[in-house]
C-alpha positions as MATLAB code, in Angstrom:
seq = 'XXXXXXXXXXXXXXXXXXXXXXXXXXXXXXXXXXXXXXXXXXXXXXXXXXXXXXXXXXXXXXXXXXXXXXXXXXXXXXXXXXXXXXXXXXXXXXXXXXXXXXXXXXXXXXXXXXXXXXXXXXXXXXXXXXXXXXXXXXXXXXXXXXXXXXXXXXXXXXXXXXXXXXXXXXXXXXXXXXXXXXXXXXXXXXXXXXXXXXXXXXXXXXXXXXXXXXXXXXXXXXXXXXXXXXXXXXXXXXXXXXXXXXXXXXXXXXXXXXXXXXXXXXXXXXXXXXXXXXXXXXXXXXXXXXXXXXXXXXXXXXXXXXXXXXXXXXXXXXXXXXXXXXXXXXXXXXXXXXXXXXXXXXXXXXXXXXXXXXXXXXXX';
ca = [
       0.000    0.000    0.000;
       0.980    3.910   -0.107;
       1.335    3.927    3.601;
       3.907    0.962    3.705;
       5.776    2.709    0.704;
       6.122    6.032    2.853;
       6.947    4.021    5.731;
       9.671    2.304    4.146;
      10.579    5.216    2.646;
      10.836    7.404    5.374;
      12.886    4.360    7.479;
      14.934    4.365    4.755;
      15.998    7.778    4.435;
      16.205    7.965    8.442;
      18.610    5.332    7.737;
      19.932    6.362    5.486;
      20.769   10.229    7.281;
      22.094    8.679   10.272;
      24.776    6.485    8.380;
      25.899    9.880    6.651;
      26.077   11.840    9.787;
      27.606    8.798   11.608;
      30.418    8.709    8.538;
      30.480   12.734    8.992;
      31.670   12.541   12.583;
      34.075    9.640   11.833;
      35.605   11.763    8.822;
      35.732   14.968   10.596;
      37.023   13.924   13.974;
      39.296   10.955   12.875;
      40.797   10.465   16.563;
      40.105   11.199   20.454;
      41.760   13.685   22.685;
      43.072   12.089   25.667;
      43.614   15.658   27.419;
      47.297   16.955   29.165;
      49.523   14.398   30.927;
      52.441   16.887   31.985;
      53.015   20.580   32.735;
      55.785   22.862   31.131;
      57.196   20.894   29.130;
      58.072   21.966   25.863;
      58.633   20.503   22.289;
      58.330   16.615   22.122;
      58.458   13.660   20.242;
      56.966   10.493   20.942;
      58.490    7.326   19.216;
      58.319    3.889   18.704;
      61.517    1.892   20.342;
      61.857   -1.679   18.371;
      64.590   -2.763   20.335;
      62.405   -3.072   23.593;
      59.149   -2.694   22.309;
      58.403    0.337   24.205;
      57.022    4.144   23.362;
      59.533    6.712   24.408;
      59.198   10.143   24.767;
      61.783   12.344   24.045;
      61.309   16.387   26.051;
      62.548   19.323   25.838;
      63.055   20.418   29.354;
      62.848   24.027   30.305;
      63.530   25.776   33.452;
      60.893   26.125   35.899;
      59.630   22.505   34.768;
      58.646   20.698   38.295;
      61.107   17.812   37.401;
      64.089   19.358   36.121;
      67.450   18.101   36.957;
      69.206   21.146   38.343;
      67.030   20.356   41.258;
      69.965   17.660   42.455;
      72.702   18.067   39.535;
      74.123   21.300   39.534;
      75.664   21.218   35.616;
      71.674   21.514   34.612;
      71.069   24.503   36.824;
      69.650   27.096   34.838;
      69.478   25.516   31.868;
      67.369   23.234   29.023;
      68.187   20.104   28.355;
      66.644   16.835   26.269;
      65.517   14.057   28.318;
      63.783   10.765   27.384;
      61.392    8.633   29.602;
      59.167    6.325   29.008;
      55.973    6.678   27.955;
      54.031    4.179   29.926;
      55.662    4.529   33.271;
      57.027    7.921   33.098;
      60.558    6.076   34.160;
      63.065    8.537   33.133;
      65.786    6.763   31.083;
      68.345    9.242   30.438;
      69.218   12.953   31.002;
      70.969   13.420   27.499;
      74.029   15.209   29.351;
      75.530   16.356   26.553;
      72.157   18.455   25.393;
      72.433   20.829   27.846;
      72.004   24.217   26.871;
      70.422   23.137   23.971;
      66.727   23.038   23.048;
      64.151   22.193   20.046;
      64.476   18.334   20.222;
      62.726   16.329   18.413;
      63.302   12.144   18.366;
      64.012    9.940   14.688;
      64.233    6.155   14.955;
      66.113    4.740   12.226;
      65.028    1.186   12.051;
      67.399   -0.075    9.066;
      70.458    0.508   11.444;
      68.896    0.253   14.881;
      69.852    3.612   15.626;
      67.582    6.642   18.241;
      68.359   10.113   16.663;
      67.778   13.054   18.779;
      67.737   16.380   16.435;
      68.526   20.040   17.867;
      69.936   23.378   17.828;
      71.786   25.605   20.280;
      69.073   27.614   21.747;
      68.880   27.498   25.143;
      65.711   27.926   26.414;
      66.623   29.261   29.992;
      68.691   32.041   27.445;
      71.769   31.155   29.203;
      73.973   30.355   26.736;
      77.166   29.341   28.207;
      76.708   25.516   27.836;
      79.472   23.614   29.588;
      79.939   21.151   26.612;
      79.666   23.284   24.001;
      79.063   25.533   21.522;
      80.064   29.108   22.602;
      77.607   31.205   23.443;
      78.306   33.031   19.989;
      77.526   30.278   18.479;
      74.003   30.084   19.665;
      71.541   29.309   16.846;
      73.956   28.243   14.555;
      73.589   24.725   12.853;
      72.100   21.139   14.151;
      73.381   18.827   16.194;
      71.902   15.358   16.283;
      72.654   12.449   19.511;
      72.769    9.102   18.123;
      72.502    5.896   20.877;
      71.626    2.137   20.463;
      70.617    1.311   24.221;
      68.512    5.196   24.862;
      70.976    5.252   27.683;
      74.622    6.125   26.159;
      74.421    9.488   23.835;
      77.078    9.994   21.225;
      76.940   14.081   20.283;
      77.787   15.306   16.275;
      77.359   19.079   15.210;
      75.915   17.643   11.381;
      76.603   19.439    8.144;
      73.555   20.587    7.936;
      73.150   24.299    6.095;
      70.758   26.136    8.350;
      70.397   27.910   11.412;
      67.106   28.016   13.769;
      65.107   26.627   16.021;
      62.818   23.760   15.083;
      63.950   20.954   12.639;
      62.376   17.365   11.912;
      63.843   14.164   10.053;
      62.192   11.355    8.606;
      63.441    8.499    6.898;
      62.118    8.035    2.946;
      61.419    4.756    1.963;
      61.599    3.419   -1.595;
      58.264    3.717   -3.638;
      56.760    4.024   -7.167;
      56.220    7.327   -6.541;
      59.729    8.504   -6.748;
      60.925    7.112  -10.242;
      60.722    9.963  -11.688;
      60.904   12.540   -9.181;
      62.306   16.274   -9.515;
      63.972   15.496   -6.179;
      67.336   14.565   -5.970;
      68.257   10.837   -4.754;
      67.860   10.506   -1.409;
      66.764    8.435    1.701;
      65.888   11.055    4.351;
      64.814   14.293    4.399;
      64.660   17.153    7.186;
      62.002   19.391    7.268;
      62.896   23.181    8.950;
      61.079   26.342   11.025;
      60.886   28.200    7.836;
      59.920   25.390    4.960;
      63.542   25.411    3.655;
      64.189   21.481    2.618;
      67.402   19.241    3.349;
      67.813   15.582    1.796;
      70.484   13.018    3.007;
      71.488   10.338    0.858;
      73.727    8.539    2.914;
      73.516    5.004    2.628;
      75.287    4.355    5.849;
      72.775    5.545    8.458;
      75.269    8.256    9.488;
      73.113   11.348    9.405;
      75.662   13.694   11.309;
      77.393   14.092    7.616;
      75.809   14.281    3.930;
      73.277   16.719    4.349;
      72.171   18.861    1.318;
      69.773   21.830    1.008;
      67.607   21.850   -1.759;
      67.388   25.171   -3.391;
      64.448   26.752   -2.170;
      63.429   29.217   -4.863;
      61.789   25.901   -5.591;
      61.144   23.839   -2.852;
      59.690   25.321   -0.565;
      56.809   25.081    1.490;
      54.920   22.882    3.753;
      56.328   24.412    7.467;
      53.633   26.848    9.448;
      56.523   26.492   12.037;
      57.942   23.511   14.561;
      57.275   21.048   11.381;
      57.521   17.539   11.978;
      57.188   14.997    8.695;
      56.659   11.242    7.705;
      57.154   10.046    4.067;
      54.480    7.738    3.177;
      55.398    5.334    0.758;
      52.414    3.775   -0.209;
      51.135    7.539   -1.337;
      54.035    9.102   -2.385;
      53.458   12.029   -0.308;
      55.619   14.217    2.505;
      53.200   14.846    5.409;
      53.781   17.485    7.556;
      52.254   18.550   10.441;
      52.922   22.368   11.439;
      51.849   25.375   13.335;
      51.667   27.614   16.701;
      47.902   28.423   17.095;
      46.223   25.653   15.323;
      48.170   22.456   14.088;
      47.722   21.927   10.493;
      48.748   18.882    8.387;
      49.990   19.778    5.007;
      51.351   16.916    1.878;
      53.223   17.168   -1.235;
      54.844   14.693   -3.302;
      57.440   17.378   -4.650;
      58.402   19.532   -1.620;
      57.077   22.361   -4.030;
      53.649   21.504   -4.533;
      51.057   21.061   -1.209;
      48.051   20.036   -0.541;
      46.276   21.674    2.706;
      43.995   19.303    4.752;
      40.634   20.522    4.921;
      40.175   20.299    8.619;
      43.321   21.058   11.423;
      44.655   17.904   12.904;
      44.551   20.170   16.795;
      42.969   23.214   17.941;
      42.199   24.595   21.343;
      39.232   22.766   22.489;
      37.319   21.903   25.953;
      38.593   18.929   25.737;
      42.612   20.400   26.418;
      40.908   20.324   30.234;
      41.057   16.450   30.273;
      43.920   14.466   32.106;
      45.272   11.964   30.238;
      44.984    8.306   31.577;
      49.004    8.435   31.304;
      49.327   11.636   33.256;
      49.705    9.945   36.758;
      53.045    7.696   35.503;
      54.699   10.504   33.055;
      53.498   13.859   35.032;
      51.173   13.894   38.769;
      49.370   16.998   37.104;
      47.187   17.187   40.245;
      50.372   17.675   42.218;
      51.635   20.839   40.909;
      51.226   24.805   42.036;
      48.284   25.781   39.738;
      47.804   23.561   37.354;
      44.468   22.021   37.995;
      43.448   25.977   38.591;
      44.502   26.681   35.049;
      43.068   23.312   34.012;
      39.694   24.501   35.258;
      40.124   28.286   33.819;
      41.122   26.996   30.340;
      38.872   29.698   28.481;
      41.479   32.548   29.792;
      44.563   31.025   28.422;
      44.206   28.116   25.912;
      44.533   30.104   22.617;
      47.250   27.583   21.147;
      47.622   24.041   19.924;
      51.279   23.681   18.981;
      54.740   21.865   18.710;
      52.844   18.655   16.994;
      54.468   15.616   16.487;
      53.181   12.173   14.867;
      53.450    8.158   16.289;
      54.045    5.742   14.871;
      55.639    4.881   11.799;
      53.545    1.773   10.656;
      54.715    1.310    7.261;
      58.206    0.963    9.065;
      59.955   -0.501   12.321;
      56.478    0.204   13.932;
      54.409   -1.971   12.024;
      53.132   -3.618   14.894;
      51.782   -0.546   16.653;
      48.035   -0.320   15.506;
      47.231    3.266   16.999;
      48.164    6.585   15.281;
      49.305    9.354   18.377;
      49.632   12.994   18.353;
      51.514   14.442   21.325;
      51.624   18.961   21.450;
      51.548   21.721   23.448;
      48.371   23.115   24.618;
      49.321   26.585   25.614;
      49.221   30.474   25.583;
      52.748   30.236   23.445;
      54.208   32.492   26.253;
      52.098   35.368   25.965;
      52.336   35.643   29.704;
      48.926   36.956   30.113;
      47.858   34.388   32.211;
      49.989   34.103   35.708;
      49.328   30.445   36.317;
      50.862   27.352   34.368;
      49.825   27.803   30.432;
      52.003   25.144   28.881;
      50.652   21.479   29.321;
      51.630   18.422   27.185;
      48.907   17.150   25.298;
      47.690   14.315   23.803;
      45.380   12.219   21.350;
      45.424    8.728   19.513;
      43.264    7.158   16.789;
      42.165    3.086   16.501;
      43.810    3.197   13.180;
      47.478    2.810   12.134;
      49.427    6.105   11.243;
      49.188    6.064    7.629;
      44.958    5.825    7.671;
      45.419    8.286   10.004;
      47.141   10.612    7.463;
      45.285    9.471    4.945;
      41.547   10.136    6.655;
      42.326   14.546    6.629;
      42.232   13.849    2.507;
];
């Protein structure tokens, strides 16, 4: 009859709504935010460790952090420093000695050579710039220096040949693919993203990435960096993927370094949800604990005007096959506007059911 047609109709279009809607949400919010797990810390990497089957975090650790070292070793006293814990337990591994003074880290896992790269550049974030290992003070923000170590524990220290001076730099490894046969970029098997979208390639067969650096001229490629860039070369695309940016994080891809492609929706922005605490927080960072940080937790709408310092976990079409989430750890801050007087730079973080390329994939 008419009245079962519109019935069945109407089911079926009510159906048929809440299936698009449901794919809607799923498209347009491809992962969860788990909230903050530490306060004042600054830029971080979180990383896959094959050798012990273990998330790490690598930190940048600034002065005034609640856990810095110069609380009981004086040769970190006033100044920044890269340390790496892990992520489950918070268990800090190492104090990278030699980092002090230094700042902008960022963590690279070579998995061909079993090798943990730590990238960074002379910019001390307490601005005292007399590091007692080195360089001179008028040598600040000048070059990168990368730690290499096979057991996270013993840190080997190399100022690299890199060509550029800054703060924030990223490396990723490039794997082989179709996609490169005939491409306009030289041969080569990693690249490093900068600050200011200026490209370096390393070719080095080796796994030595403190030499062979080359900088691409960048009257033509260029691009792809909002600032604090960090990148992943997905081989099964073709395409560079960068994630970038200091108020809202935005993931950009080219398979050119010359050409990109914006996602239609950021990957972070400030958000309610910044006020969570992470399920890690009690193990990496005992928010709870510290002078005014649940205060500015539950104040958020006077200071949270920044999702920054973004960096992707974990490579899946690489040594990380096995890990089956996607992460994004960043900063959920004021970006030191000092307008608020309470703590205004918490560690956040977020993860997606679905490994890191999908995840990449899912903002096109």
């Amino acid at each position: 009859s008419k009245a079962t047609v519109s019935v069945l109709y109407c089911t079926t279009g009510f159906l048929i709504t809440m299936i698009s809607l449901v794919v809607t949400l799923l498209l347009s919010i491809p992962y969860t935010k788990l909230g903050v797990y530490d306060v004042q810390v600054y830029e971080t990497s979180l990383a896959y460790w094959h050798k012990e089957d273990r998330l790490i975090l690598l930190e940048s650790i600034p002065c005034g952090y609640w856990g810095h070292a110069g609380q009981w070793e004086d040769l970190y006293r006033n100044h920044s420093y890269f340390r790496v814990r892990d992520y489950q337990s918070g268990e800090v591994i190492s104090n990278i000695e030699t980092s002090i003074g230094f700042g902008f880290g960022n963590a690279f896992v070579d998995y061909d050579f079993g090798t943990f790269w730590v990238f960074g550049t002379p910019n001390d974030r307490c601005r005292n710039q007399n590091r007692p290992f080195g360089p001179p003070a008028n040598m600040s923000n000048i070059g990168v220096y990368a730690w290499r170590s096979s057991d996270l524990v013993t840190w080997t220290r190399f100022k690299t040949d890199a060509d550029w001076n800054g703060p924030n730099v990223d490396v990723a490894k490039v794997y082989n693919s179709q996609y490169r046969q005939n491409s306009s970029i030289p041969p080569h098997n990693y690249v490093m993203a900068t600050e200011d979208g200026i490209w370096l390639i390393n070719n080095n067969t080796e796994g030595d990435l403190s030499v062979d650096w080359q900088t691409l001229n960048h009257s033509i490629f260029k691009g792809g960096s909002y600032g604090c860039p960090s990148v992943r070369y997905l081989p099964s695309d073709g395409f560079y993927y960068v994630v970038s940016g200091g108020h809202k994080i935005y993931l950009q891809r080219s398979r050119d370094l010359m050409n990109w492609q914006l996602a239609s929706k950021p990957v972070a922005e400030p958000s309610p949800e910044d006020a969570l605490i992470a399920p890690v927080a009690n193990g990496l960072g005992n928010i709870a604990m510290q002078p005014g940080a649940s205060y500015s937790l539950q104040n958020l709408n006077k200071w949270d005007n920044d999702s920054n310092d973004a960096d992707l976990c974990c490579e899946s079409w690489g040594g990380a096959s096995s890990v089956q989430h996607s992460y994004v750890v960043y900063g959920v801050s004021d970006q030191g506007s000092r307008s608020w007087t309470y703590p205004a730079a918490f560690s956040g973080l977020s993860m997606a059911n679905i490994t890191l390329d999908k995840f990449l994939q899912s903002f096109y």
